[in-house]
């Protein structure tokens, strides 16, 4: 396994639409090795998720995992999940405000609107079907990662630029109100 370099905002690779994989490509040893690298890179950087495009591979794969994450201590755990060719469909119109950050956007967080309930259809790394409905912060993480596969970065969705903040100023000035809001959300939808 190897830790890959993470592309930073401004690099054109982050603005591409990643392409779908065939089952044969997914099963290839090189792709399985790549998925191991993606997971290792995500964990090394303390990410809650990492899209293949962020490590310069414009293919539709994203890894997601939340354990005790120092970047996002308020996030409920998400077991390691690899999404291949994911398609997200909103279940309804309900939205919440999510303060997001990104490994490709150094030292910046901002408020974006995300759907509270989304259906995810994808393959796992072995080509098995995933079809589930995810909620709340977990749904926000899924939407953030699938955005990457479409060449979108969270800053594109920040409608109020006055919410932009460094990580240090987030801790100082924005964390308490956000924690209060997401704690209520997690209590209601469970994740
Ligand atoms: Ni990101």
Tab-separated table of C-alpha atoms in Angstrom, residues 22-159:
chain	number	residue	atom	x	y	z
A	22	UNK	CA	-16.687	-1.557	-15.661
A	23	UNK	CA	-16.924	-4.669	-13.505
A	24	UNK	CA	-13.777	-5.977	-15.182
A	25	UNK	CA	-11.846	-2.820	-14.351
A	26	UNK	CA	-13.039	-2.945	-10.750
A	27	UNK	CA	-11.911	-6.561	-10.349
A	28	UNK	CA	-8.457	-5.892	-11.811
A	29	UNK	CA	-5.613	-6.227	-9.282
A	30	UNK	CA	-4.411	-2.716	-10.088
A	31	UNK	CA	-7.795	-1.241	-9.189
A	32	UNK	CA	-8.023	-3.235	-5.956
A	33	UNK	CA	-4.517	-2.043	-5.060
A	34	UNK	CA	-5.600	1.505	-5.847
A	35	UNK	CA	-8.589	1.176	-3.486
A	36	UNK	CA	-6.231	0.069	-0.701
A	37	UNK	CA	-4.106	3.159	-1.379
A	38	UNK	CA	-7.188	5.396	-1.353
A	39	UNK	CA	-8.224	4.069	2.061
A	40	UNK	CA	-4.715	4.374	3.466
A	41	UNK	CA	-4.409	7.943	2.171
A	42	UNK	CA	-7.792	8.913	3.647
A	43	UNK	CA	-6.827	7.520	7.041
A	44	UNK	CA	-3.371	9.099	6.988
A	45	UNK	CA	-4.918	12.533	6.316
A	46	UNK	CA	-7.731	12.083	8.893
A	47	UNK	CA	-10.338	12.490	6.151
A	48	UNK	CA	-13.955	11.437	6.591
A	49	UNK	CA	-13.921	10.527	2.916
A	50	UNK	CA	-11.691	10.651	-0.130
A	51	UNK	CA	-12.625	10.476	-3.796
A	52	UNK	CA	-10.309	8.861	-6.344
A	53	UNK	CA	-10.222	12.092	-8.295
A	54	UNK	CA	-8.550	13.740	-5.288
A	55	UNK	CA	-5.552	11.462	-5.775
A	56	UNK	CA	-5.383	12.187	-9.507
A	57	UNK	CA	-7.421	9.164	-10.680
A	58	UNK	CA	-10.577	10.439	-12.416
A	59	UNK	CA	-12.628	7.267	-11.863
A	60	UNK	CA	-15.874	6.950	-9.915
A	61	UNK	CA	-14.639	5.520	-6.620
A	62	UNK	CA	-14.865	7.112	-3.172
A	63	UNK	CA	-13.927	5.833	0.266
A	64	UNK	CA	-15.793	6.983	3.374
A	65	UNK	CA	-15.050	6.228	7.009
A	66	UNK	CA	-15.525	8.027	10.305
A	67	UNK	CA	-13.937	6.662	13.434
A	68	UNK	CA	-12.768	8.978	16.213
A	69	UNK	CA	-11.879	11.702	13.749
A	70	UNK	CA	-9.928	14.669	15.155
A	71	UNK	CA	-11.045	16.818	12.213
A	72	UNK	CA	-14.722	16.064	12.856
A	73	UNK	CA	-15.146	14.957	16.482
A	74	UNK	CA	-18.949	15.521	16.352
A	75	UNK	CA	-19.523	13.073	13.492
A	76	UNK	CA	-21.140	9.754	14.392
A	77	UNK	CA	-19.084	6.758	13.230
A	78	UNK	CA	-19.416	5.488	9.670
A	79	UNK	CA	-17.939	2.046	8.966
A	80	UNK	CA	-15.468	1.872	6.104
A	81	UNK	CA	-17.458	2.095	2.888
A	82	UNK	CA	-16.169	2.051	-0.682
A	83	UNK	CA	-18.596	3.385	-3.269
A	84	UNK	CA	-18.061	2.511	-6.921
A	85	UNK	CA	-20.142	4.267	-9.596
A	86	UNK	CA	-22.400	5.804	-6.931
A	87	UNK	CA	-25.719	7.426	-7.825
A	88	UNK	CA	-27.432	9.580	-5.218
A	89	UNK	CA	-31.134	10.371	-5.312
A	90	UNK	CA	-32.764	12.735	-2.802
A	91	UNK	CA	-35.616	11.077	-0.936
A	92	UNK	CA	-37.377	14.368	-0.220
A	93	UNK	CA	-36.670	18.114	-0.170
A	94	UNK	CA	-35.442	18.427	3.399
A	95	UNK	CA	-32.065	20.145	3.770
A	96	UNK	CA	-29.657	21.030	6.564
A	97	UNK	CA	-26.713	23.383	6.904
A	98	UNK	CA	-23.412	21.535	7.032
A	99	UNK	CA	-20.087	23.144	7.887
A	100	UNK	CA	-17.746	21.308	5.539
A	101	UNK	CA	-14.048	21.069	4.958
A	102	UNK	CA	-12.065	19.142	2.387
A	103	UNK	CA	-8.612	17.598	2.132
A	104	UNK	CA	-8.266	19.368	-1.225
A	105	UNK	CA	-9.051	22.797	0.264
A	106	UNK	CA	-6.400	23.699	2.823
A	107	UNK	CA	-7.535	25.321	6.056
A	108	UNK	CA	-10.989	26.450	4.993
A	109	UNK	CA	-14.478	25.491	6.041
A	110	UNK	CA	-17.805	26.852	4.875
A	111	UNK	CA	-21.532	26.317	5.236
A	112	UNK	CA	-23.301	24.342	2.498
A	113	UNK	CA	-26.834	23.037	2.171
A	114	UNK	CA	-27.166	19.262	1.953
A	115	UNK	CA	-30.112	16.929	1.675
A	116	UNK	CA	-31.003	15.170	4.915
A	117	UNK	CA	-32.139	11.909	3.283
A	118	UNK	CA	-30.581	10.432	0.150
A	119	UNK	CA	-30.737	7.058	-1.513
A	120	UNK	CA	-27.361	5.677	-2.571
A	121	UNK	CA	-27.016	3.057	-5.269
A	122	UNK	CA	-23.510	1.833	-5.988
A	123	UNK	CA	-21.218	-1.186	-5.998
A	124	UNK	CA	-18.912	-2.015	-3.166
A	125	UNK	CA	-15.260	-2.774	-3.990
A	126	UNK	CA	-16.189	-6.357	-4.901
A	127	UNK	CA	-18.987	-5.343	-7.252
A	128	UNK	CA	-21.804	-6.186	-4.844
A	129	UNK	CA	-24.820	-3.909	-5.017
A	130	UNK	CA	-25.278	-1.212	-2.384
A	131	UNK	CA	-28.773	0.262	-2.177
A	132	UNK	CA	-29.601	2.116	0.995
A	133	UNK	CA	-30.944	5.359	2.362
A	134	UNK	CA	-28.548	7.453	4.407
A	135	UNK	CA	-29.387	10.389	6.627
A	136	UNK	CA	-27.997	13.483	8.270
A	137	UNK	CA	-24.238	13.966	8.558
A	138	UNK	CA	-23.610	10.630	6.870
A	139	UNK	CA	-25.747	11.778	3.939
A	140	UNK	CA	-23.779	15.035	3.889
A	141	UNK	CA	-20.500	13.123	3.647
A	142	UNK	CA	-21.849	10.989	0.798
A	143	UNK	CA	-22.996	14.091	-1.102
A	144	UNK	CA	-19.610	15.784	-0.589
A	145	UNK	CA	-17.739	12.775	-1.998
A	146	UNK	CA	-20.037	12.198	-4.966
A	147	UNK	CA	-19.742	15.912	-5.772
A	148	UNK	CA	-15.990	15.331	-6.206
A	149	UNK	CA	-16.722	12.670	-8.830
A	150	UNK	CA	-18.661	15.308	-10.767
A	151	UNK	CA	-15.845	17.864	-10.547
A	152	UNK	CA	-17.492	19.869	-7.776
A	153	UNK	CA	-15.870	21.133	-4.577
A	154	UNK	CA	-17.791	22.221	-1.481
A	155	UNK	CA	-16.814	25.860	-1.958
A	156	UNK	CA	-18.978	25.841	-5.134
A	157	UNK	CA	-21.992	25.301	-2.882
A	158	UNK	CA	-21.196	27.918	-0.238
A	159	UNK	CA	-24.032	30.381	-0.814
